[in-house]
CSV table of C-alpha atoms in Angstrom, one decimal:
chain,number,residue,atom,x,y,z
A,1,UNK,CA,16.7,8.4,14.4
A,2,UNK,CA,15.3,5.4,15.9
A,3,UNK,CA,11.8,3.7,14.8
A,4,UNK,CA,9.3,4.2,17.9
A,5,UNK,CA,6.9,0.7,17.6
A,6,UNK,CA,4.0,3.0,19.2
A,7,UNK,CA,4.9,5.6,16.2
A,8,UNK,CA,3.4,5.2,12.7
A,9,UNK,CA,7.0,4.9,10.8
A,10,UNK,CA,4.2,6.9,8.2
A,11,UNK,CA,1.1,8.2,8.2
A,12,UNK,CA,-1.3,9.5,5.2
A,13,UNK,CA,-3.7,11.7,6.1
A,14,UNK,CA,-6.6,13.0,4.3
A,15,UNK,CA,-4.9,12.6,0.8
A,16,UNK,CA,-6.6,14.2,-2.1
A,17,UNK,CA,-5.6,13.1,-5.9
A,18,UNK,CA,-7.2,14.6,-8.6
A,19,UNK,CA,-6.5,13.9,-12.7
A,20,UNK,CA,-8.3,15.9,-15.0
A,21,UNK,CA,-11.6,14.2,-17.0
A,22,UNK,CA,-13.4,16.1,-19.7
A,23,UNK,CA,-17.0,16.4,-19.2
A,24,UNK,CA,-19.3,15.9,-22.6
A,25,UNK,CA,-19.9,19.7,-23.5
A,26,UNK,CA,-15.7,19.2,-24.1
A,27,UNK,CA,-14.7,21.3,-21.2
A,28,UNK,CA,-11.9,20.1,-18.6
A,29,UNK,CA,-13.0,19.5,-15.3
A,30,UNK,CA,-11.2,17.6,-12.2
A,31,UNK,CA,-11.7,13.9,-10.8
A,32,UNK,CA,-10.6,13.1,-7.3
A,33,UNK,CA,-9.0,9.5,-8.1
A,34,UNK,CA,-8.4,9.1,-4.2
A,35,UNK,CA,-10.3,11.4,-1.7
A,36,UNK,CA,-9.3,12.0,1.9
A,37,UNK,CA,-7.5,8.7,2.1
A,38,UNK,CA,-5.5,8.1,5.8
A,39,UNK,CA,-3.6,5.4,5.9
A,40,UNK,CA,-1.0,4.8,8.7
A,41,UNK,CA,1.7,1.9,9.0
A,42,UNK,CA,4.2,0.5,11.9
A,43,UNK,CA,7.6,-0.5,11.9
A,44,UNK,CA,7.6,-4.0,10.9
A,45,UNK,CA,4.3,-4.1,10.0
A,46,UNK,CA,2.3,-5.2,7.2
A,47,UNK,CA,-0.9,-3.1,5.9
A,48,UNK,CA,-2.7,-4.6,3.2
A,49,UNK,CA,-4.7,-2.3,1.3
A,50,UNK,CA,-7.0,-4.2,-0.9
A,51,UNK,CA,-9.7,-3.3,-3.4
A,52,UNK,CA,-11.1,-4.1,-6.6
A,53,UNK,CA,-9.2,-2.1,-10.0
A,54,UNK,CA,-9.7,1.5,-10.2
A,55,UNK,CA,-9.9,2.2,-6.4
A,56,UNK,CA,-7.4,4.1,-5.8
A,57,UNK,CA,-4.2,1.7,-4.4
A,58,UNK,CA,-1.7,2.5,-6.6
A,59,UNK,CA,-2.2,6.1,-6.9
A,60,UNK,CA,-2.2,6.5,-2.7
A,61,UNK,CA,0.8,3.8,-2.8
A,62,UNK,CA,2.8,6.0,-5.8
A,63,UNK,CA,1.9,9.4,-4.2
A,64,UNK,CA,3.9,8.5,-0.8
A,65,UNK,CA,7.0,8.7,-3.6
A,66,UNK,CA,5.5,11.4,-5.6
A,67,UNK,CA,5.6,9.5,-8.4
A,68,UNK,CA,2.4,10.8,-9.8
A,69,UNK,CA,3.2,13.6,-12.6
A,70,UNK,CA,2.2,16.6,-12.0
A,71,UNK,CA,0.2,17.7,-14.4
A,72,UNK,CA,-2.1,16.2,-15.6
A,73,UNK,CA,-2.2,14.4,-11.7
A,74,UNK,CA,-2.4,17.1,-8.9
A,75,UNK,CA,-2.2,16.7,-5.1
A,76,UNK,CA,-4.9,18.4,-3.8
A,77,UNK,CA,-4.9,18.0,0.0
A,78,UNK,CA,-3.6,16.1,2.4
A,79,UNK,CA,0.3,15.3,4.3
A,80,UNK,CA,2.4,12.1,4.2
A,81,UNK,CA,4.1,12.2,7.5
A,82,UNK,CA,7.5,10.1,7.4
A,83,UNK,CA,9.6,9.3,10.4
A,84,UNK,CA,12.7,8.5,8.4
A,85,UNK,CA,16.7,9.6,8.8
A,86,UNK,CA,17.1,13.3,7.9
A,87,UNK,CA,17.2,14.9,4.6
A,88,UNK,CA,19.3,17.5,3.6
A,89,UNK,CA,17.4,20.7,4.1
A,90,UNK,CA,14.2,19.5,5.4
A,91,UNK,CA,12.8,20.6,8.6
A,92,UNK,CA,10.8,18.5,10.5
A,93,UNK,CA,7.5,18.8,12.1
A,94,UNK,CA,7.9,18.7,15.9
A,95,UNK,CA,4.5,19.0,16.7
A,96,UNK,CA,3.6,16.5,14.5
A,97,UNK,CA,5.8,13.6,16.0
A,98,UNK,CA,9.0,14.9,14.2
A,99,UNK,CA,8.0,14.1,10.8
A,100,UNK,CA,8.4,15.2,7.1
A,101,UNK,CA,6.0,15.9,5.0
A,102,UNK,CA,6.8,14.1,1.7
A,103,UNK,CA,4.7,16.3,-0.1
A,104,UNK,CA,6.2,19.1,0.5
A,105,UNK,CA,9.7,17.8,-0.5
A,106,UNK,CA,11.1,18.7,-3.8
A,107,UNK,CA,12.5,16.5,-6.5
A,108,UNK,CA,16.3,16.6,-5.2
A,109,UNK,CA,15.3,15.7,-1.9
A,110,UNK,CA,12.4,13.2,-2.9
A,111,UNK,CA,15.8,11.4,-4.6
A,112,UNK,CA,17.2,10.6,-1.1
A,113,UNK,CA,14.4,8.5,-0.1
A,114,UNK,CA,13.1,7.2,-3.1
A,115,UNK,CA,15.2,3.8,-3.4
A,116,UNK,CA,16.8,4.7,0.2
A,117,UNK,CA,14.5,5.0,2.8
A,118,UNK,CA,11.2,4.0,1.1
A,119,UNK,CA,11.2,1.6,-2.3
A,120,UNK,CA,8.9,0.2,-4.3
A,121,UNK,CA,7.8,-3.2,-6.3
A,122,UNK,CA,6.1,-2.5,-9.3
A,123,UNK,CA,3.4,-4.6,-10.7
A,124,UNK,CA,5.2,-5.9,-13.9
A,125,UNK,CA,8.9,-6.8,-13.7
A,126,UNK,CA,9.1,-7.0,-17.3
A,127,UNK,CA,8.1,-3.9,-18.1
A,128,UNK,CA,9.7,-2.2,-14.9
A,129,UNK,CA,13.3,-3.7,-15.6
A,130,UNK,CA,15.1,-2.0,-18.6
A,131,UNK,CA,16.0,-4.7,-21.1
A,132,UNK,CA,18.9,-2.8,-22.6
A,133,UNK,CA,21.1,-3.0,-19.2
A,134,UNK,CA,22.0,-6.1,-17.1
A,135,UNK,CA,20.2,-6.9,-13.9
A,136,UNK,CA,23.7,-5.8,-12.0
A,137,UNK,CA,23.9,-2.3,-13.8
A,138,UNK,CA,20.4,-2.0,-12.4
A,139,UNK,CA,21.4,-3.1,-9.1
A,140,UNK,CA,24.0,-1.4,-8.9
A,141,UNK,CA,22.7,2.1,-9.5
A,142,UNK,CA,20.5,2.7,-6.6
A,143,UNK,CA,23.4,1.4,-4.6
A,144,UNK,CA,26.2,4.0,-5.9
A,145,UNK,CA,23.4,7.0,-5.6
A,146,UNK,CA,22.9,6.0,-2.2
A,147,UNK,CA,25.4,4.7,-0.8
A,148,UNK,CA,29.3,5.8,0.2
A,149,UNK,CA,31.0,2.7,-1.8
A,150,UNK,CA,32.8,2.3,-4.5
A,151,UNK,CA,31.7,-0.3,-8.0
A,152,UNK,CA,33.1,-3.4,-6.5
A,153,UNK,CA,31.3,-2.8,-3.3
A,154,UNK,CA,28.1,-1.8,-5.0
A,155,UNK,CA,28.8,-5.4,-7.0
A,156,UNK,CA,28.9,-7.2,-3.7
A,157,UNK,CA,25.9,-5.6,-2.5
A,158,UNK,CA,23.8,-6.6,-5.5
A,159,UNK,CA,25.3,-10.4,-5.2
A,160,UNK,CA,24.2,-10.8,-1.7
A,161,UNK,CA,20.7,-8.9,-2.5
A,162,UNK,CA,20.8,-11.7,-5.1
A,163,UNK,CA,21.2,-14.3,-3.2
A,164,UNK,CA,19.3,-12.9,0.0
A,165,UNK,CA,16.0,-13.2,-2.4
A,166,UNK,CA,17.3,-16.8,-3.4
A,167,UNK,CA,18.7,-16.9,-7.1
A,168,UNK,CA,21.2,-19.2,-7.6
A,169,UNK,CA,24.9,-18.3,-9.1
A,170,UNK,CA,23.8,-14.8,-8.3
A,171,UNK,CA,27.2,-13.5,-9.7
A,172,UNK,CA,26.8,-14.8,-12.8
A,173,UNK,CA,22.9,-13.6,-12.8
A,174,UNK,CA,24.2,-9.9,-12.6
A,175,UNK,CA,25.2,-10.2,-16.0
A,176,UNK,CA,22.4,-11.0,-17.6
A,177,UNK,CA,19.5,-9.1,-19.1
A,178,UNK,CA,15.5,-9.0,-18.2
A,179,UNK,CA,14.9,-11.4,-21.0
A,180,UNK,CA,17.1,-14.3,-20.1
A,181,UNK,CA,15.0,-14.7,-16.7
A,182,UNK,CA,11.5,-16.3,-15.9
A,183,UNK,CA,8.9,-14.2,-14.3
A,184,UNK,CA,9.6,-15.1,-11.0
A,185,UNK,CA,13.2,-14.8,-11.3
A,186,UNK,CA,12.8,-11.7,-12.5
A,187,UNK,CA,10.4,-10.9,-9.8
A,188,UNK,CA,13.1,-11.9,-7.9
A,189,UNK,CA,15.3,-9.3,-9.1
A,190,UNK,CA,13.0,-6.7,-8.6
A,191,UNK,CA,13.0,-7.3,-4.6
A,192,UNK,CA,16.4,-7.6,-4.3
A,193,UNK,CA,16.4,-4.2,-6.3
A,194,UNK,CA,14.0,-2.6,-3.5
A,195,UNK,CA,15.6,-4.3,-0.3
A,196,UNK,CA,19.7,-3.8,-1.8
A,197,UNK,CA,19.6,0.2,0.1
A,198,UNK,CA,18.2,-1.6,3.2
A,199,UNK,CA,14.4,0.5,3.0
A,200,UNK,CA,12.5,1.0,6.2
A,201,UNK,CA,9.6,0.5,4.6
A,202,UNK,CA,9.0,-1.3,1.3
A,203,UNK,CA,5.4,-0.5,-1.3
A,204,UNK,CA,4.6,-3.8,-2.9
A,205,UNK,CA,2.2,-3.0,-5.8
A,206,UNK,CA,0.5,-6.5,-6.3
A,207,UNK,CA,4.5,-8.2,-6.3
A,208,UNK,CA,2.8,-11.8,-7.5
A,209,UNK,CA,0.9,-10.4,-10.8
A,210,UNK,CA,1.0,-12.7,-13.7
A,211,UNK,CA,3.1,-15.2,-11.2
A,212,UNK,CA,1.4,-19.3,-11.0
A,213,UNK,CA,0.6,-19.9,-7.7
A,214,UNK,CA,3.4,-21.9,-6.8
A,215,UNK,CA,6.0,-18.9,-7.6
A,216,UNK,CA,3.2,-16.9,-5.5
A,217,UNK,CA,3.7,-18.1,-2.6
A,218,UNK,CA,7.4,-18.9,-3.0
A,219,UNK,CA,7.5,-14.8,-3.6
A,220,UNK,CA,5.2,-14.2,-0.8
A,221,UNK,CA,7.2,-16.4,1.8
A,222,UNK,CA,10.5,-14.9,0.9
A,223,UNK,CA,8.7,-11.2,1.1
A,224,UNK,CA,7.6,-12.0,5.3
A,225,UNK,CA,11.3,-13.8,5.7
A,226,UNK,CA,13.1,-11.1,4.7
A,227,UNK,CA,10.4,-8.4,6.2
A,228,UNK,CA,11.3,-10.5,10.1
A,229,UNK,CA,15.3,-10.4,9.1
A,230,UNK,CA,14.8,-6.4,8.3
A,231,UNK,CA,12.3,-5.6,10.6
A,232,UNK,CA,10.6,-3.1,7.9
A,233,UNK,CA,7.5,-1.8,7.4
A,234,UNK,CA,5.8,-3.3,4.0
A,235,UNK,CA,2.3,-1.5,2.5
A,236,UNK,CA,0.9,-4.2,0.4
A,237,UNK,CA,-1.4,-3.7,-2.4
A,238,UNK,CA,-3.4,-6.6,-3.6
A,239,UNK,CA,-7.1,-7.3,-4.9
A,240,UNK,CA,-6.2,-11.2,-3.6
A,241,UNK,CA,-8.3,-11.6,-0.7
A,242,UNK,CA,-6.1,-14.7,0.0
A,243,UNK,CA,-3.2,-12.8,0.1
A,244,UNK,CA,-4.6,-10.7,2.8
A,245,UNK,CA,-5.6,-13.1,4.8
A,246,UNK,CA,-2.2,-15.1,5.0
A,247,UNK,CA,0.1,-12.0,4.7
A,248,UNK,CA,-1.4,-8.8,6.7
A,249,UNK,CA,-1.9,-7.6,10.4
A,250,UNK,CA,-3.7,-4.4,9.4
A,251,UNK,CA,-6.5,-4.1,6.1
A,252,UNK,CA,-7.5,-1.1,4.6
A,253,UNK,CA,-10.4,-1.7,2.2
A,254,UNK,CA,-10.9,0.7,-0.7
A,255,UNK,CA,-13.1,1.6,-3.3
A,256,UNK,CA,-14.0,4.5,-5.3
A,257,UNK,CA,-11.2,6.6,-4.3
A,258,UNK,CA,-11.2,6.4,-0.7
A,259,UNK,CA,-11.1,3.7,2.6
A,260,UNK,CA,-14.6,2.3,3.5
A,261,UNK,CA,-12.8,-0.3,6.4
A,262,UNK,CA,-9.9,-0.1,8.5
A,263,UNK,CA,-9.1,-3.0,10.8
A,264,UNK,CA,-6.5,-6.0,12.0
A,265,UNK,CA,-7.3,-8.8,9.4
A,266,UNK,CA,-9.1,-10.9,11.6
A,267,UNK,CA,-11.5,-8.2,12.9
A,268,UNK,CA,-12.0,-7.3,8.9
A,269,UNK,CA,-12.0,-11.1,8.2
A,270,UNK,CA,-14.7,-12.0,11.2
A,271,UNK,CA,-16.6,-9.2,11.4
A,272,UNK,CA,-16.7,-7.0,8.6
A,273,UNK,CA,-19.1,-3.9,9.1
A,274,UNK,CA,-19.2,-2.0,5.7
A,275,UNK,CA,-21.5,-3.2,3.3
A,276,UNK,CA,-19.0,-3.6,0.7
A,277,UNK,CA,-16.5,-5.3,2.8
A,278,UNK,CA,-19.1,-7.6,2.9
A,279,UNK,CA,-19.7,-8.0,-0.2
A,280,UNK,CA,-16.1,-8.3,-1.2
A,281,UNK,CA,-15.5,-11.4,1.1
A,282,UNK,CA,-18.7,-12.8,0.5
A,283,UNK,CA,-18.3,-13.0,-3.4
A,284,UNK,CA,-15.2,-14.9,-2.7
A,285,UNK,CA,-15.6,-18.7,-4.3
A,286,UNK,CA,-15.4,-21.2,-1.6
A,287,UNK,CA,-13.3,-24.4,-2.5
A,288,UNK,CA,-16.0,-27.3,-2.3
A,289,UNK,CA,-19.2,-25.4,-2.5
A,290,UNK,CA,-21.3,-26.2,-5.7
A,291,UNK,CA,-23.4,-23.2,-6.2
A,292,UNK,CA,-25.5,-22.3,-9.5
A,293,UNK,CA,-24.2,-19.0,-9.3
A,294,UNK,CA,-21.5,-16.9,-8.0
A,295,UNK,CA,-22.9,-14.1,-5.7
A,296,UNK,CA,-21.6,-10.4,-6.8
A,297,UNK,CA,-20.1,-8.0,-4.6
A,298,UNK,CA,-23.8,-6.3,-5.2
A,299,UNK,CA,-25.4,-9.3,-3.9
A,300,UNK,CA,-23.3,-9.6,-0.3
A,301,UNK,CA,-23.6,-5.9,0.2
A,302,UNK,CA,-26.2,-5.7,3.1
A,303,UNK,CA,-25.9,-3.1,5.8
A,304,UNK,CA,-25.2,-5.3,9.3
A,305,UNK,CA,-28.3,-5.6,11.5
A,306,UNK,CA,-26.0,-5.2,14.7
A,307,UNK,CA,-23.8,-2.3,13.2
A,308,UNK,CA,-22.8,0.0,15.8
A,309,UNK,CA,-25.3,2.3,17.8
A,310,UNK,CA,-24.9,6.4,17.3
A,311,UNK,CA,-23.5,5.4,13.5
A,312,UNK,CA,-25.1,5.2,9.7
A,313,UNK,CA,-23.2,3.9,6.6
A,314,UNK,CA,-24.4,4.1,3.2
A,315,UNK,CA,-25.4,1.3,1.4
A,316,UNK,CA,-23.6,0.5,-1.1
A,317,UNK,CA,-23.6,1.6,-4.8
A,318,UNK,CA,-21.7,0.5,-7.9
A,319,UNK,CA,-22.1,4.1,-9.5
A,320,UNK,CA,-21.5,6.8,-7.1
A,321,UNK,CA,-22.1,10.7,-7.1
A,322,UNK,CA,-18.6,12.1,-8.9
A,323,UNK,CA,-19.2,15.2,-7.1
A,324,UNK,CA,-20.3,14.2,-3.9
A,325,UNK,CA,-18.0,11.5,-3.7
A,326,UNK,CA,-18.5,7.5,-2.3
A,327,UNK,CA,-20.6,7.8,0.8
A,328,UNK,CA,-21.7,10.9,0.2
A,329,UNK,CA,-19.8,14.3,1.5
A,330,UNK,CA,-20.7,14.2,5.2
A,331,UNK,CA,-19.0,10.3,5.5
A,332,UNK,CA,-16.0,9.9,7.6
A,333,UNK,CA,-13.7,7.1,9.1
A,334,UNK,CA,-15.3,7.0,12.3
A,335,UNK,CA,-14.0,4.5,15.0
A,336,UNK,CA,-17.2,2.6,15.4
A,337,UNK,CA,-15.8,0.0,17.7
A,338,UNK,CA,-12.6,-0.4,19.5
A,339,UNK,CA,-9.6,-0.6,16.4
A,340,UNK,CA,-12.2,-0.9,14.0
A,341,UNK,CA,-12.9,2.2,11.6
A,342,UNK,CA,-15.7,2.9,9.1
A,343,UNK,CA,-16.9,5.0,6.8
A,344,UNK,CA,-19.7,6.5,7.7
A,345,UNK,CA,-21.8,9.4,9.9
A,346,UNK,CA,-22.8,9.8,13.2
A,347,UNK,CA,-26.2,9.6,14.0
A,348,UNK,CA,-28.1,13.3,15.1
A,349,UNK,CA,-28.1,11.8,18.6
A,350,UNK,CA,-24.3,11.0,18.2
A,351,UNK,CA,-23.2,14.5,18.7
A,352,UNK,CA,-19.6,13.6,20.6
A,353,UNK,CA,-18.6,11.5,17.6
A,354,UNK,CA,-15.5,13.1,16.2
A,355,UNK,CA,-13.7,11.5,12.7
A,356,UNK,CA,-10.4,9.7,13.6
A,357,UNK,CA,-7.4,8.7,11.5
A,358,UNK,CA,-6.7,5.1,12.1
A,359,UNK,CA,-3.7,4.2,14.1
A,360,UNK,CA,-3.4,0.4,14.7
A,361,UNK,CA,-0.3,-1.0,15.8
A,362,UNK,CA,-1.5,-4.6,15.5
A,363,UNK,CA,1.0,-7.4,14.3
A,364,UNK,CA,-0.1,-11.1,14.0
A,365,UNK,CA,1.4,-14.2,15.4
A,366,UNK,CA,-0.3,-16.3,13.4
A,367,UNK,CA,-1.8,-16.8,10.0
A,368,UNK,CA,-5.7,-16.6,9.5
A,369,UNK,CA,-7.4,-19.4,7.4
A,370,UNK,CA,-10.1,-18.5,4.6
């Protein structure tokens, strides 16, 4: 089925992730780790969803695979709508653009896009790549599962992934183990892993962890050249506010389990409206600036004089209500100016104001400079 470019290729909405916490008395009781996250990405887009640890990317990020085990995790609302080739036994949703929900696959069918349609970088190649087999048998795999080819096809296919991602002598790389490669070789490796079944859309979980910054940006550059070649989707989860900036057309900002900002990167760069959003890029060290001390996120987190009329957002708080949730239980993505979505409520006076799931098609031409 062909990508529509006014069609999220997929679309999370109102995701609920819960993990089990026990409370002092010794009794179980249930933590949402993300709660009513919506996400949505475009064909050949880049949405960078950025927070501080503990906010809730990875787990949104490793849910669109289901790769969250169930127990102790448990999915406790929400769709993932996917407009990818057929599956096997899945109906799709016609009124809901012709999707699949990926929740509501099961594990055989999950295996037909996991590595296929959708793949995934892991933080840490070191501990993601298996030392006992060679970087070609773990090519290789994915290729045979999904693919109609036979071994010396499936080798051909991990030499040119090899090679797309720029190792050297990438035939004589397939034979070697984890440990015999740097980090970002070995990060390398672990793109040409994801991209080798052609995905249309690729999760990269923080791809440049542990990298030096030169490797970085090698890693990052080869991740938009190969996105352009590909024309695929990429959701890209980073706390690096500098990576945002250079690499995405869309943010999502998160904390606490859920999105407090959705925008394009220069509307979240220029004129962030949340007051942690604020604080976030305002606690950022700028190169050439002597200052006695480094502001907090705590100390940037004002509420915008000029923030939209018929709207209230919370202030923000390092230690909110576990029950009630970030933002309290009535707060919403509301689209409080034109592309631009926040959470927050309407005023009483605001009674037309209706919650939206973000949709933003937005692609850059050109990077934005911090």
């Amino acid at each position: 089925m062909p990508d529509q470019s006014d069609t999220p290729i997929i679309e999370i909405e109102d995701l609920a992730v819960s993990f089990p916490v026990p409370d002092a008395a010794g009794r179980g009781r249930r933590f949402n780790a993300v709660h009513r996250v919506n996400l949505s990405v475009y064909p050949a887009q880049t949405l960078a969803v950025v927070g501080e640890s503990g906010s809730g990317k990875s787990v949104s990020a490793m849910s669109i695979l289901q790769l969250i085990p169930t127990p102790p995790g448990k999915y406790e609302s929400g769709k993932i709508h996917w407009q990818g080739d057929e599956v096997s036994g899945v109906e799709r949703d016609s009124s809901g653009g012709n999707t699949m929900d990926l929740l509501e696959l099961n594990d055989r069918q999950m295996r037909r896009i996991r590595g296929n349609q959708i793949a995934m970088i892991f933080q840490e190649p070191m501990t993601s790549l298996n030392p006992v087999y060679t970087i070609g048998e773990q090519i290789t795999e994915a290729v045979l599962l999904h693919q109609k080819v036979n071994k010396a096809q499936a080798n051909q296919i991990a030499t040119d992934a090899l090679d797309d991602v720029g190792i050297a002598d990438p035939s004589s790389r397939l034979k070697e183990y984890p440990h015999q490669l740097s980090g970002g070789m070995r990060q390398r490796v672990m793109i040409a892993m994801a991209l080798a079944c052609q995905p249309k859309l690729l999760l990269a979980d923080e791809p440049t962890t542990a990298l030096d910054v030169t490797i970085q940006a090698q890693i990052l550059e080869l991740l938009r050249t190969l996105q352009n070649q590909k024309q695929m989707a990429v959701l890209l989860i980073t706390h690096d506010l500098g990576v945002v900036a250079e690499n995405a057309d869309t943010v999502a900002v998160m904390y606490a389990g859920r999105v407090l900002e959705y925008a394009s990167v220069f509307d979240v760069f220029q004129r962030p409206l949340h007051p942690y959003t604020r604080g976030l890029l305002k606690s950022m060290p700028v190169l050439g600036r002597e200052v006695d001390r480094l502001p907090t996120v705590m100390d940037g987190a004002t509420v915008p004089e000029d923030f939209p009329g018929g709207y209230k957002v919370q202030p923000h708080t390092a230690d909110p209500n576990p029950l009630g949730g970030y933002g309290g239980p009535d707060s919403r993505l509301y689209e409080v100016e034109s592309n631009h979505w926040v959470l927050c409520e309407p005023t009483s006076e605001n009674t037309a104001a209706q919650p939206t799931r973000p949709r933003l098609s937005f692609r850059r031409e050109s990077a934005v400079v911090v």
